[in-house]
Short mmCIF file of C-alpha atoms in Angstrom, two decimals:
data_model
loop_
_atom_site.label_atom_id
_atom_site.label_comp_id
_atom_site.label_asym_id
_atom_site.label_seq_id
_atom_site.Cartn_x
_atom_site.Cartn_y
_atom_site.Cartn_z
CA UNK A 1 -16.30 2.60 -4.50
CA UNK A 2 -19.60 2.31 -5.05
CA UNK A 3 -21.75 4.70 -3.99
CA UNK A 4 -24.45 2.53 -2.76
CA UNK A 5 -24.73 1.48 0.41
CA UNK A 6 -23.11 -2.13 0.88
CA UNK A 7 -24.05 -4.84 3.00
CA UNK A 8 -22.57 -4.08 6.14
CA UNK A 9 -24.10 -1.47 6.85
CA UNK A 10 -21.90 1.27 5.48
CA UNK A 11 -22.97 5.10 4.53
CA UNK A 12 -23.64 5.58 0.95
CA UNK A 13 -20.34 7.78 -0.16
CA UNK A 14 -19.38 10.29 -2.72
CA UNK A 15 -17.04 9.37 -5.50
CA UNK A 16 -13.92 9.55 -5.19
CA UNK A 17 -10.31 8.85 -6.20
CA UNK A 18 -8.61 8.85 -3.09
CA UNK A 19 -9.58 5.19 -2.41
CA UNK A 20 -8.54 3.41 -6.19
CA UNK A 21 -7.09 0.23 -6.14
CA UNK A 22 -3.09 -0.32 -5.87
CA UNK A 23 -0.71 -2.46 -7.74
CA UNK A 24 0.86 -5.20 -5.77
CA UNK A 25 4.18 -4.25 -6.86
CA UNK A 26 4.08 -0.94 -5.28
CA UNK A 27 5.72 -0.09 -1.82
CA UNK A 28 2.92 1.42 0.04
CA UNK A 29 4.95 4.27 0.34
CA UNK A 30 2.19 7.30 -0.39
CA UNK A 31 4.09 10.69 -1.88
CA UNK A 32 3.97 13.10 -4.65
CA UNK A 33 6.52 16.42 -4.64
CA UNK A 34 3.77 18.49 -4.46
CA UNK A 35 3.76 17.65 -0.84
CA UNK A 36 6.76 20.39 -0.76
CA UNK A 37 5.99 24.08 -0.31
CA UNK A 38 8.31 26.38 -1.96
CA UNK A 39 7.32 29.79 -3.15
CA UNK A 40 9.71 33.02 -3.10
CA UNK A 41 11.12 31.98 0.18
CA UNK A 42 7.86 32.28 2.17
CA UNK A 43 7.98 29.18 3.56
CA UNK A 44 10.90 29.97 5.53
CA UNK A 45 9.57 32.51 7.73
CA UNK A 46 7.50 29.35 9.62
CA UNK A 47 9.88 27.00 11.88
CA UNK A 48 8.55 24.14 10.10
CA UNK A 49 10.57 22.64 7.05
CA UNK A 50 8.43 22.83 4.24
CA UNK A 51 10.63 20.39 2.16
CA UNK A 52 11.28 17.64 4.34
CA UNK A 53 9.38 15.21 2.71
CA UNK A 54 10.91 15.17 -0.61
CA UNK A 55 14.53 15.12 1.61
CA UNK A 56 13.02 12.16 3.43
CA UNK A 57 11.91 9.87 0.25
CA UNK A 58 15.84 10.96 -1.07
CA UNK A 59 17.24 9.10 2.06
CA UNK A 60 15.28 6.30 1.69
CA UNK A 61 16.32 5.93 -1.86
CA UNK A 62 20.04 6.28 -0.98
CA UNK A 63 19.49 3.50 1.16
CA UNK A 64 17.36 1.18 -1.38
CA UNK A 65 14.43 1.11 0.22
CA UNK A 66 12.75 2.75 -2.57
CA UNK A 67 12.46 4.03 -5.91
CA UNK A 68 10.41 5.91 -8.41
CA UNK A 69 9.00 2.56 -9.88
CA UNK A 70 6.98 1.64 -6.42
CA UNK A 71 5.80 4.57 -4.70
CA UNK A 72 1.79 5.49 -4.57
CA UNK A 73 1.33 8.34 -6.39
CA UNK A 74 -0.78 10.67 -3.61
CA UNK A 75 -4.05 12.83 -5.19
CA UNK A 76 -5.43 15.57 -4.18
CA UNK A 77 -7.90 15.48 -1.80
CA UNK A 78 -11.07 17.51 -3.79
CA UNK A 79 -13.82 19.71 -2.14
CA UNK A 80 -15.80 16.95 -1.62
CA UNK A 81 -13.63 14.50 -0.05
CA UNK A 82 -12.99 17.22 2.35
CA UNK A 83 -16.40 17.86 3.38
CA UNK A 84 -16.99 14.57 4.33
CA UNK A 85 -15.17 16.42 7.78
CA UNK A 86 -15.08 20.21 6.84
CA UNK A 87 -18.07 22.76 7.06
CA UNK A 88 -18.75 24.74 3.59
CA UNK A 89 -18.46 27.54 5.55
CA UNK A 90 -15.06 26.35 6.76
CA UNK A 91 -13.86 25.59 3.42
CA UNK A 92 -15.32 29.48 1.95
CA UNK A 93 -12.85 31.07 4.75
CA UNK A 94 -10.01 29.82 3.24
CA UNK A 95 -10.49 31.68 0.29
CA UNK A 96 -9.42 34.74 2.27
CA UNK A 97 -5.59 35.41 2.24
CA UNK A 98 -6.03 36.77 5.48
CA UNK A 99 -7.53 33.67 7.12
CA UNK A 100 -4.90 31.42 5.80
CA UNK A 101 -1.82 33.58 6.74
CA UNK A 102 -2.95 33.28 10.46
CA UNK A 103 -3.69 29.44 10.62
CA UNK A 104 -0.38 29.36 9.11
CA UNK A 105 1.44 31.86 11.03
CA UNK A 106 3.18 33.44 7.76
CA UNK A 107 1.62 36.82 8.25
CA UNK A 108 2.65 37.75 4.39
CA UNK A 109 0.84 35.38 2.56
CA UNK A 110 -2.18 37.90 3.13
CA UNK A 111 -0.96 40.51 0.90
CA UNK A 112 -0.57 37.93 -1.52
CA UNK A 113 -4.21 37.41 -4.02
CA UNK A 114 -5.72 33.85 -3.05
CA UNK A 115 -5.13 31.60 -6.05
CA UNK A 116 -1.28 32.00 -5.46
CA UNK A 117 -2.02 30.89 -1.99
CA UNK A 118 -4.64 28.09 -3.31
CA UNK A 119 -1.70 27.06 -5.35
CA UNK A 120 1.41 27.78 -3.72
CA UNK A 121 0.67 26.65 -0.04
CA UNK A 122 -3.30 25.14 0.50
CA UNK A 123 -2.36 22.72 -2.69
CA UNK A 124 0.65 20.67 -1.10
CA UNK A 125 -1.90 20.79 2.17
CA UNK A 126 -4.48 18.68 0.49
CA UNK A 127 -2.29 16.56 -1.33
CA UNK A 128 -0.64 15.53 2.03
CA UNK A 129 -4.26 15.14 3.31
CA UNK A 130 -5.51 12.95 0.07
CA UNK A 131 -2.15 11.12 0.92
CA UNK A 132 -3.77 10.45 4.91
CA UNK A 133 -6.66 8.96 3.55
CA UNK A 134 -4.85 7.07 0.75
CA UNK A 135 -2.79 5.33 3.24
CA UNK A 136 -5.72 4.45 5.58
CA UNK A 137 -7.12 2.79 2.57
CA UNK A 138 -4.12 1.28 2.17
CA UNK A 139 -4.28 -0.42 6.06
CA UNK A 140 -1.65 -2.34 6.93
CA UNK A 141 1.42 -1.69 8.88
CA UNK A 142 1.57 1.59 7.46
CA UNK A 143 4.39 4.51 7.88
CA UNK A 144 3.68 7.90 6.32
CA UNK A 145 6.36 10.53 6.68
CA UNK A 146 3.56 13.38 6.09
CA UNK A 147 0.61 14.56 7.50
CA UNK A 148 -0.60 14.33 10.70
CA UNK A 149 -2.26 18.01 11.11
CA UNK A 150 -4.03 17.47 13.97
CA UNK A 151 -4.72 21.35 15.21
CA UNK A 152 -7.25 21.39 12.69
CA UNK A 153 -10.80 20.45 13.19
CA UNK A 154 -14.25 20.56 11.09
CA UNK A 155 -14.49 23.71 11.01
CA UNK A 156 -11.55 25.76 12.29
CA UNK A 157 -8.04 25.60 11.50
CA UNK A 158 -4.51 26.84 13.25
CA UNK A 159 -0.60 25.70 14.01
CA UNK A 160 -0.32 25.55 10.60
CA UNK A 161 -2.91 22.70 10.75
CA UNK A 162 -5.53 23.85 7.32
CA UNK A 163 -7.55 20.49 6.59
CA UNK A 164 -8.39 17.94 9.36
CA UNK A 165 -6.75 14.78 7.70
CA UNK A 166 -6.92 12.25 10.77
CA UNK A 167 -10.14 13.12 11.28
CA UNK A 168 -10.62 12.77 7.30
CA UNK A 169 -8.76 9.27 7.17
CA UNK A 170 -10.84 7.99 10.13
CA UNK A 171 -14.40 9.11 8.70
CA UNK A 172 -13.54 7.56 5.55
CA UNK A 173 -12.70 4.21 6.84
CA UNK A 174 -15.80 4.04 9.10
CA UNK A 175 -17.90 4.85 6.17
CA UNK A 176 -16.38 2.70 3.73
CA UNK A 177 -14.20 -0.20 4.76
CA UNK A 178 -15.99 -3.36 5.98
CA UNK A 179 -14.38 -3.80 9.83
CA UNK A 180 -13.55 -0.96 10.74
CA UNK A 181 -15.99 0.73 13.54
CA UNK A 182 -13.69 1.44 16.32
CA UNK A 183 -10.25 3.51 15.92
CA UNK A 184 -7.43 4.66 18.50
CA UNK A 185 -5.22 7.59 17.94
CA UNK A 186 -2.04 7.67 19.92
CA UNK A 187 -0.95 11.24 19.74
CA UNK A 188 2.74 11.09 20.46
CA UNK A 189 3.88 14.88 18.95
CA UNK A 190 4.68 17.24 21.56
CA UNK A 191 1.69 19.62 21.22
CA UNK A 192 -1.95 18.61 22.26
CA UNK A 193 -3.78 17.37 19.49
CA UNK A 194 -7.14 19.76 20.16
CA UNK A 195 -8.28 19.25 16.49
CA UNK A 196 -8.87 15.30 16.26
CA UNK A 197 -10.07 16.05 19.79
CA UNK A 198 -12.63 18.05 19.60
CA UNK A 199 -14.24 16.23 16.57
CA UNK A 200 -14.57 12.99 18.12
CA UNK A 201 -15.51 14.36 21.39
CA UNK A 202 -18.71 12.70 22.07
CA UNK A 203 -17.66 9.76 19.59
CA UNK A 204 -17.43 6.74 21.76
CA UNK A 205 -15.93 5.01 18.62
CA UNK A 206 -12.34 6.85 19.19
CA UNK A 207 -10.02 6.28 21.51
CA UNK A 208 -7.47 8.98 21.97
CA UNK A 209 -4.55 8.62 23.83
CA UNK A 210 -2.26 12.04 23.70
CA UNK A 211 1.23 12.43 25.21
CA UNK A 212 2.71 15.96 25.21
CA UNK A 213 4.10 18.90 26.59
CA UNK A 214 1.67 20.54 29.31
CA UNK A 215 2.98 23.90 29.01
CA UNK A 216 2.64 24.69 25.45
CA UNK A 217 0.57 25.77 22.45
CA UNK A 218 -2.41 24.97 22.15
CA UNK A 219 -3.34 24.34 25.79
CA UNK A 220 -6.99 23.83 24.88
CA UNK A 221 -9.19 22.60 28.03
CA UNK A 222 -12.45 21.80 26.11
CA UNK A 223 -10.53 19.06 23.80
CA UNK A 224 -8.99 17.74 26.90
CA UNK A 225 -12.50 16.65 27.48
CA UNK A 226 -12.04 14.43 24.59
CA UNK A 227 -8.28 12.08 25.76
CA UNK A 228 -9.22 9.07 27.48
CA UNK A 229 -5.68 8.58 28.04
CA UNK A 230 -4.01 11.89 28.77
CA UNK A 231 0.35 12.34 29.91
CA UNK A 232 1.07 15.37 30.62
CA UNK A 233 5.01 15.66 30.61
CA UNK A 234 7.08 18.94 31.77
CA UNK A 235 9.88 21.03 30.35
CA UNK A 236 13.50 18.72 28.97
CA UNK A 237 11.35 15.30 29.60
CA UNK A 238 14.10 12.82 28.73
CA UNK A 239 14.34 9.49 26.91
CA UNK A 240 13.69 7.26 29.90
CA UNK A 241 11.22 8.54 31.35
CA UNK A 242 9.24 9.59 27.88
CA UNK A 243 9.96 5.50 26.47
CA UNK A 244 8.89 4.20 29.81
CA UNK A 245 5.20 6.38 29.30
CA UNK A 246 4.89 5.55 26.04
CA UNK A 247 5.41 2.00 26.32
CA UNK A 248 3.04 1.62 29.51
CA UNK A 249 0.52 3.78 28.15
CA UNK A 250 0.29 2.62 24.61
CA UNK A 251 -0.21 -0.93 26.39
CA UNK A 252 -2.50 -0.11 28.75
CA UNK A 253 -4.45 2.31 25.94
CA UNK A 254 -4.79 -0.96 23.13
CA UNK A 255 -5.46 -3.42 26.69
CA UNK A 256 -8.65 -1.14 27.59
CA UNK A 257 -10.00 -1.03 24.22
CA UNK A 258 -8.95 -3.17 21.00
CA UNK A 259 -9.42 -0.93 17.80
CA UNK A 260 -9.67 -2.23 13.96
CA UNK A 261 -7.13 0.16 13.66
CA UNK A 262 -4.78 2.66 15.24
CA UNK A 263 -3.88 6.01 13.91
CA UNK A 264 -0.20 6.92 15.21
CA UNK A 265 0.82 10.76 15.21
CA UNK A 266 4.58 10.81 15.69
CA UNK A 267 6.05 14.37 15.03
CA UNK A 268 9.21 15.21 16.10
CA UNK A 269 9.17 17.47 17.71
CA UNK A 270 9.82 15.92 20.63
CA UNK A 271 14.02 16.37 19.84
CA UNK A 272 15.74 18.04 22.40
CA UNK A 273 16.19 21.66 20.92
CA UNK A 274 13.50 22.16 18.78
CA UNK A 275 12.38 25.40 19.34
CA UNK A 276 8.83 25.01 19.70
CA UNK A 277 8.34 21.58 21.51
CA UNK A 278 10.50 21.82 24.99
CA UNK A 279 11.34 18.72 25.46
CA UNK A 280 14.59 16.62 24.76
CA UNK A 281 14.45 13.13 23.14
CA UNK A 282 17.50 11.64 21.31
CA UNK A 283 17.16 11.12 17.62
CA UNK A 284 17.69 7.15 19.19
CA UNK A 285 14.27 7.81 21.16
CA UNK A 286 12.26 9.03 18.30
CA UNK A 287 13.19 5.93 16.80
CA UNK A 288 12.43 3.34 19.54
CA UNK A 289 9.58 5.41 20.39
CA UNK A 290 8.37 4.39 16.98
CA UNK A 291 9.68 1.19 17.19
CA UNK A 292 7.75 0.31 20.74
CA UNK A 293 4.18 1.82 18.78
CA UNK A 294 4.41 0.02 15.70
CA UNK A 295 5.54 -3.28 17.93
CA UNK A 296 2.66 -3.17 20.54
CA UNK A 297 0.37 -2.99 17.02
CA UNK A 298 1.85 -5.51 15.48
CA UNK A 299 1.53 -8.81 18.35
CA UNK A 300 -1.97 -7.70 18.66
CA UNK A 301 -2.85 -7.57 14.73
CA UNK A 302 -3.57 -3.93 14.75
CA UNK A 303 -3.46 -2.25 11.64
CA UNK A 304 -1.53 1.01 12.20
CA UNK A 305 -0.99 4.14 10.10
CA UNK A 306 1.31 6.45 11.26
CA UNK A 307 2.04 10.56 10.37
CA UNK A 308 4.59 12.86 10.89
CA UNK A 309 3.16 15.59 12.55
CA UNK A 310 5.59 18.46 13.61
CA UNK A 311 9.33 18.72 13.55
CA UNK A 312 11.11 22.20 13.61
CA UNK A 313 15.13 21.26 13.01
CA UNK A 314 16.41 20.83 9.64
CA UNK A 315 17.80 17.09 11.18
CA UNK A 316 14.24 15.18 11.44
CA UNK A 317 14.00 14.46 7.75
CA UNK A 318 17.05 12.35 8.80
CA UNK A 319 15.69 11.03 11.72
CA UNK A 320 12.50 9.78 9.85
CA UNK A 321 14.05 7.92 7.32
CA UNK A 322 16.03 6.41 10.07
CA UNK A 323 13.05 5.55 12.15
CA UNK A 324 11.33 3.40 8.67
CA UNK A 325 14.24 1.72 8.05
CA UNK A 326 14.84 0.92 11.54
CA UNK A 327 10.82 -0.44 11.14
CA UNK A 328 11.80 -2.04 8.50
CA UNK A 329 14.83 -4.34 9.26
CA UNK A 330 12.94 -4.86 12.62
CA UNK A 331 10.50 -6.71 10.43
CA UNK A 332 7.67 -4.24 11.44
CA UNK A 333 6.96 -2.79 7.89
CA UNK A 334 7.62 -4.14 4.67
CA UNK A 335 5.44 -4.71 1.04
CA UNK A 336 4.56 -8.36 1.09
CA UNK A 337 0.77 -7.77 1.02
CA UNK A 338 -1.19 -4.46 -0.16
CA UNK A 339 -5.14 -5.13 -0.56
CA UNK A 340 -7.60 -2.50 -1.98
CA UNK A 341 -11.44 -2.34 -2.22
CA UNK A 342 -13.14 -5.75 -1.01
CA UNK A 343 -10.36 -7.19 0.75
CA UNK A 344 -12.22 -9.55 3.46
CA UNK A 345 -10.00 -9.45 6.70
CA UNK A 346 -7.50 -6.55 7.71
CA UNK A 347 -5.16 -9.22 9.42
CA UNK A 348 -4.60 -9.88 5.59
CA UNK A 349 -2.44 -7.09 5.33
CA UNK A 350 -0.62 -6.92 8.24
CA UNK A 351 2.50 -7.09 6.69
CA UNK A 352 1.19 -3.51 4.53
CA UNK A 353 3.57 -0.49 5.12
CA UNK A 354 2.52 2.61 3.99
CA UNK A 355 4.91 5.51 3.95
CA UNK A 356 3.64 8.81 2.40
CA UNK A 357 5.60 11.68 2.84
CA UNK A 358 4.29 14.47 4.13
CA UNK A 359 3.72 16.62 7.33
CA UNK A 360 1.87 19.18 8.78
CA UNK A 361 3.65 22.35 9.11
CA UNK A 362 3.05 23.97 12.77
CA UNK A 363 3.44 24.18 16.09
CA UNK A 364 1.87 20.28 16.14
#
């Protein structure tokens, strides 16, 4: 992408490898093995399955949807990329193991030298963040089984969210891509998405819908002021009520403001039995939920970028894979078109799906 301002008035931007062109032969599934966090068993001290992205990819390969040859390889977000949103002060704080231990909720990390924490914990999260930004560039009907670090804002992390990938993806699109000046975030993780809410609190270009358990982390009253369509759920909410509310409010949000892109945070911590989510949605309910959102986007011809956020049971990887397979069977995602730089219209890439397997490890 050129450093120079384009004729649409986009801002001059730094050079990045995250907006490189992608061969048309590729399925728009963005993944890298570095997404998965494994280090001396420390990842097991947090309830999140830090290897679920690799499992999703394996399931999709077993079902014949993808192969090694048609996956787009994710790139790690550089410091320059991160500075599009994050403050230098915040990134410098991540050079202290104590700070990372607090954000990731893994106390033993504070005893490790920071170079190991950078390599084994933060690098995977930076690679997932790069993947989310790349998915935005592949814009279309995009499915990204990863990312969704919705508790991180420009100057603070939390809930295992060290980088604000949702904010970054939207800011990159606003700055670099013609035809994108309005975004809608549909956040259906069980937890309030206070990170992107704080980042876009005063930004009228971003409409936020958030459906979450009102009684759990983070309970950020200040950030709630950014939510344009707020749906607070009670403990143990089940499929019938949940799906009715998702459909009603998704349709309402998209009728109220027509965005140029939807960022869909599809956390699976709504699953019955999740130790952090406190809701009671079945696996079939999660699959149906994703279908509702994708159908709403497709009917309106709006590109959608999906990230998978929280989910704290081992079976969530299978559910994510099943949902992606269902979206493909329903004709809601596919690999017909991959448009890169210079695309004249977002609608031309409406049948492009981008599955990037990486996700937030937190009480998302």
